[in-house]
mmCIF file of C-alpha atoms in Angstrom:
data_model
loop_
_atom_site.group_PDB
_atom_site.id
_atom_site.type_symbol
_atom_site.label_atom_id
_atom_site.label_comp_id
_atom_site.label_asym_id
_atom_site.label_seq_id
_atom_site.Cartn_x
_atom_site.Cartn_y
_atom_site.Cartn_z
ATOM 1 C CA MET A 1 0.005 -0.111 0.109
ATOM 2 C CA THR A 2 1.458 3.480 -0.956
ATOM 3 C CA SER A 3 0.693 6.816 0.367
ATOM 4 C CA ASP A 4 -1.797 7.358 -2.360
ATOM 5 C CA GLU A 5 -4.082 4.747 -1.038
ATOM 6 C CA PHE A 6 -5.691 3.390 2.117
ATOM 7 C CA ARG A 7 -7.786 0.407 3.203
ATOM 8 C CA ILE A 8 -11.022 0.376 4.947
ATOM 9 C CA GLU A 9 -13.266 -1.574 7.124
ATOM 10 C CA ASP A 10 -11.175 -4.700 7.733
ATOM 11 C CA ASN A 11 -9.809 -4.693 4.464
ATOM 12 C CA VAL A 12 -13.302 -4.828 2.603
ATOM 13 C CA LEU A 13 -12.445 -1.921 0.217
ATOM 14 C CA TRP A 14 -9.321 0.092 -0.591
ATOM 15 C CA LEU A 15 -9.233 3.716 -1.951
ATOM 16 C CA VAL A 16 -6.919 5.058 -4.349
ATOM 17 C CA TYR A 17 -5.909 7.945 -6.354
ATOM 18 C CA PRO A 18 -6.862 7.548 -10.098
ATOM 19 C CA ALA A 19 -3.875 6.564 -12.208
ATOM 20 C CA PRO A 20 -3.389 5.345 -15.624
ATOM 21 C CA CYS A 21 -3.539 1.765 -14.806
ATOM 22 C CA TYR A 22 -7.171 2.130 -13.408
ATOM 23 C CA MET A 23 -8.709 3.918 -16.565
ATOM 24 C CA ARG A 24 -10.025 0.362 -18.055
ATOM 25 C CA ASP A 25 -11.874 0.036 -14.793
ATOM 26 C CA VAL A 26 -13.081 3.587 -14.548
ATOM 27 C CA ARG A 27 -14.317 3.321 -18.272
ATOM 28 C CA GLY A 28 -16.582 0.237 -17.349
ATOM 29 C CA PHE A 29 -17.901 1.987 -14.046
ATOM 30 C CA MET A 30 -18.644 5.004 -15.873
ATOM 31 C CA SER A 31 -20.482 3.252 -18.769
ATOM 32 C CA GLU A 32 -22.487 1.140 -16.045
ATOM 33 C CA CYS A 33 -23.644 4.406 -14.208
ATOM 34 C CA LEU A 34 -24.626 6.279 -17.291
ATOM 35 C CA ASN A 35 -26.157 3.269 -18.990
ATOM 36 C CA ALA A 36 -28.254 2.953 -15.492
ATOM 37 C CA GLY A 37 -29.461 6.515 -16.451
ATOM 38 C CA GLU A 38 -27.346 8.539 -14.166
ATOM 39 C CA ARG A 39 -26.899 12.187 -15.727
ATOM 40 C CA HIS A 40 -24.040 12.988 -13.200
ATOM 41 C CA ILE A 41 -21.656 10.631 -11.395
ATOM 42 C CA GLN A 42 -21.508 11.913 -7.720
ATOM 43 C CA GLY A 43 -17.940 12.259 -6.570
ATOM 44 C CA GLY A 44 -16.390 11.509 -10.075
ATOM 45 C CA GLY A 45 -14.965 14.978 -10.642
ATOM 46 C CA ASN A 46 -17.147 15.274 -13.592
ATOM 47 C CA MET A 47 -15.665 12.397 -15.364
ATOM 48 C CA GLU A 48 -18.606 11.853 -17.618
ATOM 49 C CA TYR A 49 -18.026 15.192 -19.410
ATOM 50 C CA MET A 50 -14.306 14.575 -20.554
ATOM 51 C CA GLN A 51 -11.820 12.278 -22.066
ATOM 52 C CA LEU A 52 -10.436 9.857 -19.471
ATOM 53 C CA THR A 53 -7.015 10.970 -19.955
ATOM 54 C CA GLU A 54 -8.201 14.732 -19.397
ATOM 55 C CA TRP A 55 -10.202 13.620 -16.350
ATOM 56 C CA LEU A 56 -7.032 11.810 -15.135
ATOM 57 C CA GLU A 57 -4.900 15.002 -15.413
ATOM 58 C CA LYS A 58 -7.683 17.168 -13.739
ATOM 59 C CA ALA A 59 -8.084 14.791 -10.766
ATOM 60 C CA THR A 60 -4.107 14.735 -10.160
ATOM 61 C CA LYS A 61 -4.029 18.751 -10.414
ATOM 62 C CA ASP A 62 -7.109 19.146 -8.401
ATOM 63 C CA ARG A 63 -5.236 17.803 -5.127
ATOM 64 C CA SER A 64 -2.854 20.934 -5.344
ATOM 65 C CA LEU A 65 -5.328 23.758 -6.392
ATOM 66 C CA GLN A 66 -5.496 27.037 -4.374
ATOM 67 C CA ALA A 67 -8.682 27.694 -2.902
ATOM 68 C CA THR A 68 -10.905 30.721 -4.056
ATOM 69 C CA ASP A 69 -14.564 31.415 -4.037
ATOM 70 C CA SER A 70 -14.854 29.553 -7.271
ATOM 71 C CA VAL A 71 -12.309 26.685 -7.086
ATOM 72 C CA THR A 72 -10.993 24.253 -4.446
ATOM 73 C CA SER A 73 -8.408 21.717 -4.000
ATOM 74 C CA ALA A 74 -10.088 18.023 -4.162
ATOM 75 C CA GLU A 75 -8.993 14.482 -3.653
ATOM 76 C CA THR A 76 -10.782 11.885 -6.008
ATOM 77 C CA PHE A 77 -10.653 8.236 -5.161
ATOM 78 C CA LEU A 78 -11.508 5.152 -6.654
ATOM 79 C CA ALA A 79 -13.003 2.559 -4.320
ATOM 80 C CA TYR A 80 -11.844 -0.959 -5.094
ATOM 81 C CA ARG A 81 -13.253 -4.152 -3.492
ATOM 82 C CA VAL A 82 -10.135 -5.967 -1.808
ATOM 83 C CA GLU A 83 -11.668 -9.661 -2.351
ATOM 84 C CA ASP A 84 -11.469 -9.593 -6.215
ATOM 85 C CA GLY A 85 -10.160 -5.938 -7.193
ATOM 86 C CA ALA A 86 -13.567 -4.737 -8.786
ATOM 87 C CA LEU A 87 -14.052 -1.156 -8.915
ATOM 88 C CA ILE A 88 -17.042 -0.671 -6.754
ATOM 89 C CA GLY A 89 -17.352 3.232 -6.687
ATOM 90 C CA CYS A 90 -15.624 6.682 -6.417
ATOM 91 C CA CYS A 91 -15.651 9.644 -4.253
ATOM 92 C CA GLN A 92 -14.339 13.154 -3.819
ATOM 93 C CA LEU A 93 -13.490 15.264 -0.962
ATOM 94 C CA ARG A 94 -13.498 18.997 -1.722
ATOM 95 C CA HIS A 95 -11.261 20.615 0.832
ATOM 96 C CA HIS A 96 -13.196 23.945 0.809
ATOM 97 C CA LEU A 97 -16.666 25.079 0.028
ATOM 98 C CA THR A 98 -16.747 27.297 -3.139
ATOM 99 C CA ASP A 99 -19.676 29.508 -3.860
ATOM 100 C CA LYS A 100 -21.135 26.734 -6.062
ATOM 101 C CA THR A 101 -20.549 23.931 -3.513
ATOM 102 C CA LYS A 102 -22.098 26.364 -0.645
ATOM 103 C CA ILE A 103 -25.503 25.924 -2.583
ATOM 104 C CA CYS A 104 -25.180 22.449 -3.740
ATOM 105 C CA GLY A 105 -22.570 19.977 -3.482
ATOM 106 C CA GLY A 106 -20.947 20.257 -0.038
ATOM 107 C CA HIS A 107 -17.510 18.751 0.610
ATOM 108 C CA VAL A 108 -18.163 15.127 -0.335
ATOM 109 C CA GLY A 109 -19.671 13.359 -3.288
ATOM 110 C CA TYR A 110 -19.690 9.620 -3.728
ATOM 111 C CA GLU A 111 -21.106 7.013 -6.177
ATOM 112 C CA VAL A 112 -21.529 3.213 -6.012
ATOM 113 C CA ARG A 113 -21.801 1.373 -9.264
ATOM 114 C CA PRO A 114 -25.466 0.323 -10.005
ATOM 115 C CA SER A 115 -24.703 -3.314 -9.709
ATOM 116 C CA GLN A 116 -23.060 -2.907 -6.358
ATOM 117 C CA ARG A 117 -25.701 -0.822 -4.577
ATOM 118 C CA GLY A 118 -27.734 -1.946 -1.473
ATOM 119 C CA LYS A 119 -24.825 -3.900 -0.231
ATOM 120 C CA GLY A 120 -23.463 -1.335 2.433
ATOM 121 C CA TYR A 121 -20.465 -0.100 0.014
ATOM 122 C CA GLY A 122 -21.886 3.685 0.101
ATOM 123 C CA LYS A 123 -21.535 3.551 3.887
ATOM 124 C CA LEU A 124 -18.005 2.263 3.932
ATOM 125 C CA ILE A 125 -16.905 4.675 1.300
ATOM 126 C CA LEU A 126 -18.460 7.530 3.078
ATOM 127 C CA LYS A 127 -17.110 6.631 6.553
ATOM 128 C CA ALA A 128 -13.590 6.377 4.814
ATOM 129 C CA VAL A 129 -13.724 9.809 3.514
ATOM 130 C CA ILE A 130 -15.047 11.332 6.725
ATOM 131 C CA GLU A 131 -12.258 9.871 8.595
ATOM 132 C CA HIS A 132 -9.823 10.871 6.010
ATOM 133 C CA ALA A 133 -11.037 14.541 6.046
ATOM 134 C CA LYS A 134 -10.600 14.467 9.855
ATOM 135 C CA GLN A 135 -7.074 13.221 9.468
ATOM 136 C CA ARG A 136 -6.478 16.221 7.247
ATOM 137 C CA GLY A 137 -7.724 18.475 9.880
ATOM 138 C CA MET A 138 -10.955 19.172 8.486
ATOM 139 C CA GLU A 139 -13.394 19.788 11.593
ATOM 140 C CA TYR A 140 -16.573 20.412 9.851
ATOM 141 C CA LEU A 141 -18.149 18.738 6.558
ATOM 142 C CA ARG A 142 -21.426 19.327 4.469
ATOM 143 C CA LEU A 143 -22.914 16.683 2.269
ATOM 144 C CA ASP A 144 -25.813 17.416 0.068
ATOM 145 C CA VAL A 145 -28.397 14.992 -1.439
ATOM 146 C CA ASP A 146 -31.239 15.164 -3.650
ATOM 147 C CA ALA A 147 -34.107 14.707 -1.425
ATOM 148 C CA ARG A 148 -35.497 11.750 -3.596
ATOM 149 C CA ASN A 149 -32.340 9.830 -3.119
ATOM 150 C CA ILE A 150 -33.694 7.679 0.055
ATOM 151 C CA ALA A 151 -30.593 5.428 -0.028
ATOM 152 C CA SER A 152 -28.029 8.190 0.012
ATOM 153 C CA LYS A 153 -30.033 10.028 2.667
ATOM 154 C CA ARG A 154 -30.166 7.081 4.827
ATOM 155 C CA THR A 155 -26.404 6.335 4.262
ATOM 156 C CA ILE A 156 -25.481 9.915 5.380
ATOM 157 C CA GLU A 157 -27.602 9.617 8.688
ATOM 158 C CA GLU A 158 -26.200 6.433 9.479
ATOM 159 C CA CYS A 159 -22.723 7.676 9.160
ATOM 160 C CA GLY A 160 -23.664 10.617 11.751
ATOM 161 C CA GLY A 161 -24.997 13.385 9.318
ATOM 162 C CA VAL A 162 -26.998 15.943 11.088
ATOM 163 C CA TYR A 163 -29.826 17.338 8.809
ATOM 164 C CA THR A 164 -29.841 20.979 8.814
ATOM 165 C CA GLY A 165 -32.341 21.908 6.097
ATOM 166 C CA THR A 166 -33.631 21.848 2.399
ATOM 167 C CA ASP A 167 -33.202 24.147 -0.377
ATOM 168 C CA LYS A 168 -34.751 24.209 -3.952
ATOM 169 C CA VAL A 169 -31.792 24.220 -6.254
ATOM 170 C CA GLY A 170 -32.452 25.197 -10.016
ATOM 171 C CA ASN A 171 -30.351 23.495 -12.768
ATOM 172 C CA GLY A 172 -31.229 24.309 -16.499
ATOM 173 C CA GLY A 173 -34.928 25.291 -15.789
ATOM 174 C CA THR A 174 -35.650 22.436 -13.356
ATOM 175 C CA PHE A 175 -35.764 22.371 -9.644
ATOM 176 C CA GLN A 176 -34.922 19.794 -7.134
ATOM 177 C CA ASP A 177 -34.940 19.571 -3.234
ATOM 178 C CA VAL A 178 -31.395 19.295 -1.974
ATOM 179 C CA MET A 179 -31.034 18.315 1.483
ATOM 180 C CA HIS A 180 -28.235 19.399 3.651
ATOM 181 C CA TYR A 181 -26.368 17.498 6.159
ATOM 182 C CA ASN A 182 -23.561 18.566 8.676
ATOM 183 C CA PHE A 183 -20.655 16.367 10.175
ATOM 184 C CA SER A 184 -18.483 17.777 13.061
#
């Protein structure tokens, strides 16, 4: 194990920074999510909008960005199952809130591939990212979730998230209720 990865929950999963050797797995993960109807891959650092080589460069560069009102440094991780090496999901820890993520997004985004949902992996990933944030000295985290996403809402609450309110957030002429949760 290198400093670019860490194992969680009795070696059930390991989280690792994206690297060229993982791009085939990322392509399959992304395809599965998009084919299941996901419009945006949460915690993927906008992987669905770029070529994977461009995304990999961005994910690497994002770790060292200087925070402003519109930009923050962020760590994107791939979550692999130790047992068989399958890519289960991804997550992103944004180190600061930007003007945009103060409204919708928060500090953490995570996604579990559709074929692996309902097995507790989201909870393992979220717990690991929360612990990693604490180790980085982040004393406060905010997570946002679409109010219709009951499974993610339950995961956040099981990991200790405290509900703080709901806002209507507009995107391209449509609105959704976004629930806000704090961790401290």
